[in-house]
JSON list of C-alpha atoms in Angstrom, two decimals:
[
{"chain": "A", "resi": 12, "resn": "LEU", "atom": "CA", "xyz": [-14.02, 22.05, 2.63]},
{"chain": "A", "resi": 13, "resn": "LEU", "atom": "CA", "xyz": [-13.97, 19.89, 5.75]},
{"chain": "A", "resi": 14, "resn": "THR", "atom": "CA", "xyz": [-16.16, 17.31, 4.03]},
{"chain": "A", "resi": 15, "resn": "HIS", "atom": "CA", "xyz": [-13.75, 17.06, 1.10]},
{"chain": "A", "resi": 16, "resn": "PHE", "atom": "CA", "xyz": [-10.82, 16.79, 3.49]},
{"chain": "A", "resi": 17, "resn": "ARG", "atom": "CA", "xyz": [-12.47, 13.89, 5.29]},
{"chain": "A", "resi": 18, "resn": "GLU", "atom": "CA", "xyz": [-13.13, 12.14, 1.96]},
{"chain": "A", "resi": 19, "resn": "LEU", "atom": "CA", "xyz": [-9.53, 12.50, 0.89]},
{"chain": "A", "resi": 20, "resn": "TRP", "atom": "CA", "xyz": [-7.88, 11.84, 4.23]},
{"chain": "A", "resi": 21, "resn": "ARG", "atom": "CA", "xyz": [-8.37, 8.06, 4.36]},
{"chain": "A", "resi": 22, "resn": "PRO", "atom": "CA", "xyz": [-7.14, 7.20, 0.84]},
{"chain": "A", "resi": 23, "resn": "ALA", "atom": "CA", "xyz": [-4.30, 9.73, 1.15]},
{"chain": "A", "resi": 24, "resn": "SER", "atom": "CA", "xyz": [-3.12, 8.42, 4.51]},
{"chain": "A", "resi": 25, "resn": "ALA", "atom": "CA", "xyz": [-3.52, 4.85, 3.27]},
{"chain": "A", "resi": 26, "resn": "GLY", "atom": "CA", "xyz": [-1.40, 5.70, 0.24]},
{"chain": "A", "resi": 27, "resn": "LEU", "atom": "CA", "xyz": [1.30, 6.96, 2.62]},
{"chain": "A", "resi": 28, "resn": "ALA", "atom": "CA", "xyz": [1.03, 3.86, 4.82]},
{"chain": "A", "resi": 29, "resn": "LEU", "atom": "CA", "xyz": [1.86, 1.48, 1.96]},
{"chain": "A", "resi": 30, "resn": "PRO", "atom": "CA", "xyz": [5.42, 2.68, 1.18]},
{"chain": "A", "resi": 31, "resn": "VAL", "atom": "CA", "xyz": [6.12, 3.17, 4.88]},
{"chain": "A", "resi": 32, "resn": "ALA", "atom": "CA", "xyz": [5.10, -0.43, 5.58]},
{"chain": "A", "resi": 33, "resn": "SER", "atom": "CA", "xyz": [7.16, -1.75, 2.65]},
{"chain": "A", "resi": 34, "resn": "ALA", "atom": "CA", "xyz": [10.22, 0.22, 3.78]},
{"chain": "A", "resi": 35, "resn": "THR", "atom": "CA", "xyz": [9.73, -0.97, 7.36]},
{"chain": "A", "resi": 36, "resn": "ILE", "atom": "CA", "xyz": [9.82, -4.60, 6.24]},
{"chain": "A", "resi": 37, "resn": "ALA", "atom": "CA", "xyz": [12.61, -4.22, 3.68]},
{"chain": "A", "resi": 38, "resn": "GLN", "atom": "CA", "xyz": [14.97, -2.33, 5.99]},
{"chain": "A", "resi": 39, "resn": "GLY", "atom": "CA", "xyz": [13.72, -3.31, 9.43]},
{"chain": "A", "resi": 40, "resn": "ILE", "atom": "CA", "xyz": [13.97, -7.07, 9.02]},
{"chain": "A", "resi": 41, "resn": "VAL", "atom": "CA", "xyz": [17.57, -6.76, 7.82]},
{"chain": "A", "resi": 42, "resn": "ILE", "atom": "CA", "xyz": [18.47, -4.70, 10.88]},
{"chain": "A", "resi": 43, "resn": "ALA", "atom": "CA", "xyz": [16.70, -7.20, 13.14]},
{"chain": "A", "resi": 44, "resn": "ILE", "atom": "CA", "xyz": [18.52, -10.16, 11.56]},
{"chain": "A", "resi": 45, "resn": "ALA", "atom": "CA", "xyz": [21.88, -8.42, 11.86]},
{"chain": "A", "resi": 46, "resn": "ALA", "atom": "CA", "xyz": [21.20, -7.70, 15.53]},
{"chain": "A", "resi": 47, "resn": "GLY", "atom": "CA", "xyz": [19.78, -11.12, 16.36]},
{"chain": "A", "resi": 48, "resn": "ALA", "atom": "CA", "xyz": [21.75, -13.56, 14.20]},
{"chain": "A", "resi": 49, "resn": "GLY", "atom": "CA", "xyz": [24.82, -11.48, 13.40]},
{"chain": "A", "resi": 50, "resn": "PRO", "atom": "CA", "xyz": [25.89, -9.49, 10.32]},
{"chain": "A", "resi": 51, "resn": "ALA", "atom": "CA", "xyz": [27.10, -12.66, 8.57]},
{"chain": "A", "resi": 52, "resn": "ALA", "atom": "CA", "xyz": [23.50, -13.92, 8.42]},
{"chain": "A", "resi": 53, "resn": "VAL", "atom": "CA", "xyz": [22.28, -10.92, 6.42]},
{"chain": "A", "resi": 54, "resn": "PRO", "atom": "CA", "xyz": [23.62, -12.04, 2.99]},
{"chain": "A", "resi": 55, "resn": "LEU", "atom": "CA", "xyz": [21.98, -15.45, 3.43]},
{"chain": "A", "resi": 56, "resn": "PHE", "atom": "CA", "xyz": [18.60, -13.81, 3.86]},
{"chain": "A", "resi": 57, "resn": "THR", "atom": "CA", "xyz": [18.92, -10.94, 1.36]},
{"chain": "A", "resi": 58, "resn": "THR", "atom": "CA", "xyz": [20.21, -13.05, -1.53]},
{"chain": "A", "resi": 59, "resn": "MET", "atom": "CA", "xyz": [17.39, -15.57, -1.20]},
{"chain": "A", "resi": 60, "resn": "ARG", "atom": "CA", "xyz": [14.80, -12.85, -0.77]},
{"chain": "A", "resi": 61, "resn": "THR", "atom": "CA", "xyz": [16.15, -10.94, -3.79]},
{"chain": "A", "resi": 62, "resn": "LEU", "atom": "CA", "xyz": [15.88, -14.09, -5.90]},
{"chain": "A", "resi": 63, "resn": "ALA", "atom": "CA", "xyz": [12.37, -14.76, -4.62]},
{"chain": "A", "resi": 64, "resn": "ARG", "atom": "CA", "xyz": [11.25, -11.25, -5.57]},
{"chain": "A", "resi": 65, "resn": "VAL", "atom": "CA", "xyz": [11.79, -11.99, -9.28]},
{"chain": "A", "resi": 66, "resn": "PRO", "atom": "CA", "xyz": [8.55, -13.97, -9.89]},
{"chain": "A", "resi": 67, "resn": "VAL", "atom": "CA", "xyz": [6.63, -11.51, -7.69]},
{"chain": "A", "resi": 68, "resn": "GLN", "atom": "CA", "xyz": [7.76, -8.58, -9.81]},
{"chain": "A", "resi": 69, "resn": "LEU", "atom": "CA", "xyz": [7.07, -10.45, -13.03]},
{"chain": "A", "resi": 70, "resn": "ALA", "atom": "CA", "xyz": [3.51, -11.16, -11.86]},
{"chain": "A", "resi": 71, "resn": "GLN", "atom": "CA", "xyz": [3.04, -7.52, -10.93]},
{"chain": "A", "resi": 72, "resn": "ILE", "atom": "CA", "xyz": [3.70, -6.53, -14.53]},
{"chain": "A", "resi": 73, "resn": "VAL", "atom": "CA", "xyz": [0.22, -7.90, -15.21]},
{"chain": "A", "resi": 74, "resn": "SER", "atom": "CA", "xyz": [-1.52, -6.24, -12.26]},
{"chain": "A", "resi": 75, "resn": "ARG", "atom": "CA", "xyz": [0.20, -2.87, -12.76]},
{"chain": "A", "resi": 76, "resn": "ALA", "atom": "CA", "xyz": [-0.68, -2.86, -16.46]},
{"chain": "A", "resi": 77, "resn": "ALA", "atom": "CA", "xyz": [-4.30, -3.69, -15.58]},
{"chain": "A", "resi": 78, "resn": "MET", "atom": "CA", "xyz": [-4.67, -0.88, -13.03]},
{"chain": "A", "resi": 79, "resn": "PRO", "atom": "CA", "xyz": [-5.76, 1.98, -15.36]},
{"chain": "A", "resi": 80, "resn": "VAL", "atom": "CA", "xyz": [-8.08, -0.37, -17.25]},
{"chain": "A", "resi": 81, "resn": "LEU", "atom": "CA", "xyz": [-9.65, -1.48, -13.99]},
{"chain": "A", "resi": 82, "resn": "THR", "atom": "CA", "xyz": [-10.08, 2.11, -12.85]},
{"chain": "A", "resi": 83, "resn": "VAL", "atom": "CA", "xyz": [-12.10, 2.89, -15.99]},
{"chain": "A", "resi": 84, "resn": "ALA", "atom": "CA", "xyz": [-14.12, -0.36, -15.78]},
{"chain": "A", "resi": 85, "resn": "ASP", "atom": "CA", "xyz": [-15.00, 0.28, -12.14]},
{"chain": "A", "resi": 86, "resn": "ALA", "atom": "CA", "xyz": [-16.00, 3.89, -12.84]},
{"chain": "A", "resi": 87, "resn": "ARG", "atom": "CA", "xyz": [-18.32, 2.70, -15.63]},
{"chain": "A", "resi": 88, "resn": "GLY", "atom": "CA", "xyz": [-19.75, -0.12, -13.52]},
{"chain": "A", "resi": 89, "resn": "ASP", "atom": "CA", "xyz": [-18.53, -2.70, -16.05]},
{"chain": "A", "resi": 90, "resn": "ALA", "atom": "CA", "xyz": [-18.58, -5.84, -13.90]},
{"chain": "A", "resi": 91, "resn": "GLY", "atom": "CA", "xyz": [-17.72, -8.08, -16.82]},
{"chain": "A", "resi": 92, "resn": "ARG", "atom": "CA", "xyz": [-14.52, -6.21, -17.59]},
{"chain": "A", "resi": 93, "resn": "ARG", "atom": "CA", "xyz": [-13.58, -6.24, -13.91]},
{"chain": "A", "resi": 94, "resn": "SER", "atom": "CA", "xyz": [-13.96, -10.01, -13.81]},
{"chain": "A", "resi": 95, "resn": "GLU", "atom": "CA", "xyz": [-11.79, -10.40, -16.92]},
{"chain": "A", "resi": 96, "resn": "LEU", "atom": "CA", "xyz": [-9.02, -8.49, -15.20]},
{"chain": "A", "resi": 97, "resn": "VAL", "atom": "CA", "xyz": [-9.35, -10.73, -12.14]},
{"chain": "A", "resi": 98, "resn": "VAL", "atom": "CA", "xyz": [-8.99, -13.75, -14.43]},
{"chain": "A", "resi": 99, "resn": "MET", "atom": "CA", "xyz": [-5.77, -12.21, -15.78]},
{"chain": "A", "resi": 100, "resn": "MET", "atom": "CA", "xyz": [-4.54, -11.86, -12.21]},
{"chain": "A", "resi": 101, "resn": "ILE", "atom": "CA", "xyz": [-5.33, -15.51, -11.45]},
{"chain": "A", "resi": 102, "resn": "LEU", "atom": "CA", "xyz": [-3.57, -16.63, -14.63]},
{"chain": "A", "resi": 103, "resn": "ALA", "atom": "CA", "xyz": [-0.51, -14.58, -13.72]},
{"chain": "A", "resi": 104, "resn": "SER", "atom": "CA", "xyz": [-0.45, -16.26, -10.32]},
{"chain": "A", "resi": 105, "resn": "GLY", "atom": "CA", "xyz": [-0.73, -19.70, -11.87]},
{"chain": "A", "resi": 106, "resn": "LEU", "atom": "CA", "xyz": [1.69, -19.24, -14.75]},
{"chain": "A", "resi": 107, "resn": "ILE", "atom": "CA", "xyz": [4.35, -17.12, -13.00]},
{"chain": "A", "resi": 108, "resn": "LEU", "atom": "CA", "xyz": [4.15, -17.46, -9.23]},
{"chain": "A", "resi": 109, "resn": "VAL", "atom": "CA", "xyz": [3.59, -21.20, -8.98]},
{"chain": "A", "resi": 110, "resn": "PRO", "atom": "CA", "xyz": [6.55, -22.35, -11.14]},
{"chain": "A", "resi": 111, "resn": "GLY", "atom": "CA", "xyz": [8.66, -19.49, -9.80]},
{"chain": "A", "resi": 112, "resn": "THR", "atom": "CA", "xyz": [8.02, -20.57, -6.22]},
{"chain": "A", "resi": 113, "resn": "LEU", "atom": "CA", "xyz": [8.76, -24.21, -7.02]},
{"chain": "A", "resi": 114, "resn": "ALA", "atom": "CA", "xyz": [12.03, -23.19, -8.69]},
{"chain": "A", "resi": 115, "resn": "ILE", "atom": "CA", "xyz": [13.08, -21.15, -5.64]},
{"chain": "A", "resi": 116, "resn": "ILE", "atom": "CA", "xyz": [12.28, -24.01, -3.26]},
{"chain": "A", "resi": 117, "resn": "THR", "atom": "CA", "xyz": [14.03, -26.69, -5.31]},
{"chain": "A", "resi": 118, "resn": "ILE", "atom": "CA", "xyz": [17.01, -25.09, -7.06]},
{"chain": "A", "resi": 119, "resn": "GLY", "atom": "CA", "xyz": [17.14, -21.71, -5.32]},
{"chain": "A", "resi": 120, "resn": "PRO", "atom": "CA", "xyz": [19.97, -22.59, -2.88]},
{"chain": "A", "resi": 121, "resn": "ALA", "atom": "CA", "xyz": [22.12, -24.07, -5.66]},
{"chain": "A", "resi": 122, "resn": "PHE", "atom": "CA", "xyz": [21.49, -21.03, -7.86]},
{"chain": "A", "resi": 123, "resn": "VAL", "atom": "CA", "xyz": [22.44, -18.63, -5.08]},
{"chain": "A", "resi": 124, "resn": "GLU", "atom": "CA", "xyz": [25.61, -20.58, -4.37]},
{"chain": "A", "resi": 125, "resn": "LEU", "atom": "CA", "xyz": [26.52, -20.43, -8.07]},
{"chain": "A", "resi": 126, "resn": "TRP", "atom": "CA", "xyz": [25.51, -16.76, -8.29]},
{"chain": "A", "resi": 127, "resn": "THR", "atom": "CA", "xyz": [27.74, -15.78, -5.36]},
{"chain": "A", "resi": 128, "resn": "LEU", "atom": "CA", "xyz": [30.63, -18.07, -6.40]},
{"chain": "A", "resi": 129, "resn": "GLY", "atom": "CA", "xyz": [30.17, -20.19, -3.30]},
{"chain": "A", "resi": 130, "resn": "GLU", "atom": "CA", "xyz": [30.27, -17.29, -0.86]},
{"chain": "A", "resi": 131, "resn": "VAL", "atom": "CA", "xyz": [26.60, -17.69, 0.18]},
{"chain": "A", "resi": 132, "resn": "SER", "atom": "CA", "xyz": [25.05, -21.11, 0.81]},
{"chain": "A", "resi": 133, "resn": "PRO", "atom": "CA", "xyz": [21.43, -20.88, 2.01]},
{"chain": "A", "resi": 134, "resn": "THR", "atom": "CA", "xyz": [19.69, -23.95, 3.37]},
{"chain": "A", "resi": 135, "resn": "HIS", "atom": "CA", "xyz": [16.77, -25.67, 1.65]},
{"chain": "A", "resi": 136, "resn": "LEU", "atom": "CA", "xyz": [14.62, -24.94, 4.71]},
{"chain": "A", "resi": 137, "resn": "LEU", "atom": "CA", "xyz": [15.26, -21.21, 4.27]},
{"chain": "A", "resi": 138, "resn": "ALA", "atom": "CA", "xyz": [14.43, -21.51, 0.58]},
{"chain": "A", "resi": 139, "resn": "LEU", "atom": "CA", "xyz": [11.16, -23.29, 1.44]},
{"chain": "A", "resi": 140, "resn": "VAL", "atom": "CA", "xyz": [10.08, -20.65, 3.95]},
{"chain": "A", "resi": 141, "resn": "ILE", "atom": "CA", "xyz": [11.02, -17.70, 1.74]},
{"chain": "A", "resi": 142, "resn": "GLY", "atom": "CA", "xyz": [9.44, -19.35, -1.31]},
{"chain": "A", "resi": 143, "resn": "ILE", "atom": "CA", "xyz": [6.10, -19.80, 0.45]},
{"chain": "A", "resi": 144, "resn": "SER", "atom": "CA", "xyz": [6.30, -16.26, 1.81]},
{"chain": "A", "resi": 145, "resn": "MET", "atom": "CA", "xyz": [6.95, -14.76, -1.61]},
{"chain": "A", "resi": 146, "resn": "PHE", "atom": "CA", "xyz": [4.12, -16.78, -3.19]},
{"chain": "A", "resi": 147, "resn": "CYS", "atom": "CA", "xyz": [1.69, -15.35, -0.64]},
{"chain": "A", "resi": 148, "resn": "ASN", "atom": "CA", "xyz": [3.21, -11.92, -1.15]},
{"chain": "A", "resi": 149, "resn": "GLY", "atom": "CA", "xyz": [2.87, -12.09, -4.92]},
{"chain": "A", "resi": 150, "resn": "CYS", "atom": "CA", "xyz": [-0.79, -13.12, -4.69]},
{"chain": "A", "resi": 151, "resn": "TRP", "atom": "CA", "xyz": [-1.84, -10.45, -2.21]},
{"chain": "A", "resi": 152, "resn": "GLN", "atom": "CA", "xyz": [0.18, -7.74, -3.95]},
{"chain": "A", "resi": 153, "resn": "GLN", "atom": "CA", "xyz": [-1.78, -8.37, -7.15]},
{"chain": "A", "resi": 154, "resn": "ILE", "atom": "CA", "xyz": [-5.06, -8.00, -5.29]},
{"chain": "A", "resi": 155, "resn": "GLY", "atom": "CA", "xyz": [-3.62, -4.91, -3.61]},
{"chain": "A", "resi": 156, "resn": "ASP", "atom": "CA", "xyz": [-2.85, -3.30, -6.97]},
{"chain": "A", "resi": 157, "resn": "MET", "atom": "CA", "xyz": [-6.43, -3.86, -8.05]},
{"chain": "A", "resi": 158, "resn": "LEU", "atom": "CA", "xyz": [-7.81, -2.37, -4.84]},
{"chain": "A", "resi": 159, "resn": "LEU", "atom": "CA", "xyz": [-5.45, 0.58, -5.28]},
{"chain": "A", "resi": 160, "resn": "ALA", "atom": "CA", "xyz": [-6.79, 1.07, -8.80]},
{"chain": "A", "resi": 161, "resn": "ILE", "atom": "CA", "xyz": [-10.33, 1.54, -7.46]},
{"chain": "A", "resi": 162, "resn": "ASN", "atom": "CA", "xyz": [-9.22, 3.62, -4.46]},
{"chain": "A", "resi": 163, "resn": "ARG", "atom": "CA", "xyz": [-9.97, 0.86, -1.93]},
{"chain": "A", "resi": 164, "resn": "HIS", "atom": "CA", "xyz": [-6.41, 0.50, -0.60]},
{"chain": "A", "resi": 165, "resn": "GLY", "atom": "CA", "xyz": [-7.53, 1.91, 2.74]},
{"chain": "A", "resi": 166, "resn": "GLN", "atom": "CA", "xyz": [-9.05, -1.52, 3.46]},
{"chain": "A", "resi": 167, "resn": "TYR", "atom": "CA", "xyz": [-5.62, -3.12, 3.79]},
{"chain": "A", "resi": 168, "resn": "ALA", "atom": "CA", "xyz": [-2.90, -0.45, 4.01]},
{"chain": "A", "resi": 169, "resn": "PHE", "atom": "CA", "xyz": [-3.15, 0.19, 7.76]},
{"chain": "A", "resi": 170, "resn": "LEU", "atom": "CA", "xyz": [-3.23, -3.54, 8.56]},
{"chain": "A", "resi": 171, "resn": "TYR", "atom": "CA", "xyz": [-0.10, -3.93, 6.45]},
{"chain": "A", "resi": 172, "resn": "LEU", "atom": "CA", "xyz": [1.64, -1.18, 8.42]},
{"chain": "A", "resi": 173, "resn": "ILE", "atom": "CA", "xyz": [0.67, -2.75, 11.75]},
{"chain": "A", "resi": 174, "resn": "LEU", "atom": "CA", "xyz": [1.87, -6.18, 10.63]},
{"chain": "A", "resi": 175, "resn": "ALA", "atom": "CA", "xyz": [5.11, -4.73, 9.25]},
{"chain": "A", "resi": 176, "resn": "THR", "atom": "CA", "xyz": [5.87, -3.11, 12.59]},
{"chain": "A", "resi": 177, "resn": "ALA", "atom": "CA", "xyz": [5.04, -6.30, 14.47]},
{"chain": "A", "resi": 178, "resn": "LEU", "atom": "CA", "xyz": [7.17, -8.32, 12.05]},
{"chain": "A", "resi": 179, "resn": "VAL", "atom": "CA", "xyz": [10.27, -6.23, 12.70]},
{"chain": "A", "resi": 180, "resn": "GLY", "atom": "CA", "xyz": [9.67, -6.49, 16.44]},
{"chain": "A", "resi": 181, "resn": "ALA", "atom": "CA", "xyz": [9.36, -10.27, 16.25]},
{"chain": "A", "resi": 182, "resn": "ALA", "atom": "CA", "xyz": [12.24, -10.78, 13.81]},
{"chain": "A", "resi": 183, "resn": "TYR", "atom": "CA", "xyz": [14.91, -9.95, 16.39]},
{"chain": "A", "resi": 184, "resn": "PRO", "atom": "CA", "xyz": [14.02, -12.57, 19.05]},
{"chain": "A", "resi": 185, "resn": "LEU", "atom": "CA", "xyz": [13.17, -15.15, 16.38]},
{"chain": "A", "resi": 186, "resn": "SER", "atom": "CA", "xyz": [16.45, -14.69, 14.53]},
{"chain": "A", "resi": 187, "resn": "ARG", "atom": "CA", "xyz": [18.30, -14.78, 17.83]},
{"chain": "A", "resi": 188, "resn": "THR", "atom": "CA", "xyz": [16.64, -18.07, 18.78]},
{"chain": "A", "resi": 189, "resn": "PHE", "atom": "CA", "xyz": [16.13, -19.83, 15.45]},
{"chain": "A", "resi": 190, "resn": "GLY", "atom": "CA", "xyz": [18.50, -17.97, 13.12]},
{"chain": "A", "resi": 191, "resn": "ILE", "atom": "CA", "xyz": [17.44, -16.36, 9.85]},
{"chain": "A", "resi": 192, "resn": "THR", "atom": "CA", "xyz": [14.86, -19.09, 9.23]},
{"chain": "A", "resi": 193, "resn": "GLY", "atom": "CA", "xyz": [12.96, -17.78, 12.26]},
{"chain": "A", "resi": 194, "resn": "ALA", "atom": "CA", "xyz": [12.89, -14.26, 10.84]},
{"chain": "A", "resi": 195, "resn": "ALA", "atom": "CA", "xyz": [11.89, -15.63, 7.42]},
{"chain": "A", "resi": 196, "resn": "ALA", "atom": "CA", "xyz": [9.05, -17.57, 9.08]},
{"chain": "A", "resi": 197, "resn": "ALA", "atom": "CA", "xyz": [7.78, -14.33, 10.63]},
{"chain": "A", "resi": 198, "resn": "LEU", "atom": "CA", "xyz": [7.84, -12.76, 7.17]},
{"chain": "A", "resi": 199, "resn": "GLY", "atom": "CA", "xyz": [5.93, -15.72, 5.76]},
{"chain": "A", "resi": 200, "resn": "PHE", "atom": "CA", "xyz": [3.35, -15.50, 8.54]},
{"chain": "A", "resi": 201, "resn": "THR", "atom": "CA", "xyz": [2.86, -11.80, 7.76]},
{"chain": "A", "resi": 202, "resn": "ASP", "atom": "CA", "xyz": [2.34, -12.47, 4.05]},
{"chain": "A", "resi": 203, "resn": "ALA", "atom": "CA", "xyz": [-0.07, -15.33, 4.80]},
{"chain": "A", "resi": 204, "resn": "ILE", "atom": "CA", "xyz": [-2.19, -13.06, 7.01]},
{"chain": "A", "resi": 205, "resn": "MET", "atom": "CA", "xyz": [-2.19, -10.38, 4.32]},
{"chain": "A", "resi": 206, "resn": "LEU", "atom": "CA", "xyz": [-3.26, -12.89, 1.65]},
{"chain": "A", "resi": 207, "resn": "ALA", "atom": "CA", "xyz": [-6.11, -14.17, 3.82]},
{"chain": "A", "resi": 208, "resn": "TRP", "atom": "CA", "xyz": [-7.31, -10.64, 4.54]},
{"chain": "A", "resi": 209, "resn": "MET", "atom": "CA", "xyz": [-7.02, -9.55, 0.90]},
{"chain": "A", "resi": 210, "resn": "ALA", "atom": "CA", "xyz": [-9.07, -12.56, -0.19]},
{"chain": "A", "resi": 211, "resn": "ILE", "atom": "CA", "xyz": [-11.79, -11.54, 2.27]},
{"chain": "A", "resi": 212, "resn": "VAL", "atom": "CA", "xyz": [-11.77, -7.92, 1.06]},
{"chain": "A", "resi": 213, "resn": "ALA", "atom": "CA", "xyz": [-11.70, -8.93, -2.63]},
{"chain": "A", "resi": 214, "resn": "ARG", "atom": "CA", "xyz": [-14.63, -11.30, -2.15]},
{"chain": "A", "resi": 215, "resn": "ARG", "atom": "CA", "xyz": [-16.56, -8.66, -0.20]},
{"chain": "A", "resi": 216, "resn": "ILE", "atom": "CA", "xyz": [-16.35, -6.15, -3.05]},
{"chain": "A", "resi": 217, "resn": "GLY", "atom": "CA", "xyz": [-17.10, -8.75, -5.73]},
{"chain": "A", "resi": 218, "resn": "PHE", "atom": "CA", "xyz": [-13.66, -9.39, -7.22]},
{"chain": "A", "resi": 219, "resn": "LEU", "atom": "CA", "xyz": [-13.65, -13.09, -6.34]},
{"chain": "A", "resi": 220, "resn": "ASP", "atom": "CA", "xyz": [-17.17, -14.02, -7.37]},
{"chain": "A", "resi": 221, "resn": "SER", "atom": "CA", "xyz": [-16.71, -17.54, -8.74]},
{"chain": "A", "resi": 222, "resn": "GLY", "atom": "CA", "xyz": [-19.69, -17.30, -11.09]},
{"chain": "A", "resi": 223, "resn": "LYS", "atom": "CA", "xyz": [-18.46, -14.09, -12.70]},
{"chain": "A", "resi": 224, "resn": "ILE", "atom": "CA", "xyz": [-14.90, -15.39, -12.91]},
{"chain": "A", "resi": 225, "resn": "LEU", "atom": "CA", "xyz": [-15.99, -18.59, -14.70]},
{"chain": "A", "resi": 226, "resn": "ALA", "atom": "CA", "xyz": [-18.20, -16.61, -17.09]},
{"chain": "A", "resi": 227, "resn": "SER", "atom": "CA", "xyz": [-15.37, -14.18, -17.87]},
{"chain": "A", "resi": 228, "resn": "TRP", "atom": "CA", "xyz": [-12.94, -17.05, -18.38]},
{"chain": "A", "resi": 229, "resn": "GLN", "atom": "CA", "xyz": [-15.31, -18.59, -20.93]},
{"chain": "A", "resi": 230, "resn": "VAL", "atom": "CA", "xyz": [-15.67, -15.27, -22.76]},
{"chain": "A", "resi": 231, "resn": "MET", "atom": "CA", "xyz": [-11.90, -14.75, -22.83]},
{"chain": "A", "resi": 232, "resn": "LYS", "atom": "CA", "xyz": [-11.29, -18.33, -24.00]},
{"chain": "A", "resi": 233, "resn": "ASN", "atom": "CA", "xyz": [-13.84, -18.01, -26.83]},
{"chain": "A", "resi": 234, "resn": "ARG", "atom": "CA", "xyz": [-12.30, -14.67, -27.82]},
{"chain": "A", "resi": 235, "resn": "ALA", "atom": "CA", "xyz": [-8.82, -16.21, -27.94]},
{"chain": "A", "resi": 236, "resn": "ILE", "atom": "CA", "xyz": [-10.05, -19.20, -29.99]},
{"chain": "A", "resi": 237, "resn": "ALA", "atom": "CA", "xyz": [-11.77, -16.87, -32.45]},
{"chain": "A", "resi": 238, "resn": "TRP", "atom": "CA", "xyz": [-8.63, -14.73, -32.75]},
{"chain": "A", "resi": 239, "resn": "LEU", "atom": "CA", "xyz": [-6.43, -17.78, -33.35]},
{"chain": "A", "resi": 240, "resn": "GLY", "atom": "CA", "xyz": [-8.91, -19.06, -35.94]},
{"chain": "A", "resi": 241, "resn": "ALA", "atom": "CA", "xyz": [-8.81, -15.73, -37.77]},
{"chain": "A", "resi": 242, "resn": "LYS", "atom": "CA", "xyz": [-5.00, -15.81, -37.82]},
{"chain": "A", "resi": 243, "resn": "ALA", "atom": "CA", "xyz": [-4.84, -19.39, -39.10]}
]
């Protein structure tokens, strides 16, 4: 019984750490900004961050849909199928996150101003920082979904919780000194660290093997060409 408990404890506690970390960031950074930069600064941050979450959530449609398929592929030891799912993740990042991030950076402030009828006017610097942060977030969240699908989320969940706590602690002095852009920069730094770590973990377990990815891409491309030829 104790052996089973030890086996379950890490993934179970890691599963608990993930929503706690997400809630810490989502709620804690708003409280820190309100305390450091004033309540009037909160809408500037939250509207831009809400807009920036759209491409992230669209990209996660792909990773969330792939999770049960990846679980089965990993259980069967089907490395080829795993690599195909990684290719799908990379395509989602390229086709959704890249243009979404560019849109947020370039026209995000104007869109927010139109959306709020001129009540909220974020700066382009804030849009740049939040856009970069959300791109990093979208990339590492996709890898995180795949690690969660194979029960490897313990390799990043506790780091995420530590960084989330540190982020909230740093957001107050940064927002007090540099305004909401300082707090947004702390968020971006957190997401950049998470992306770097997730890339290391994914490569360690074989998700980001360039040879397998290129081979899977070729297989998927040939399959798509054959399907289009059959439909023509």
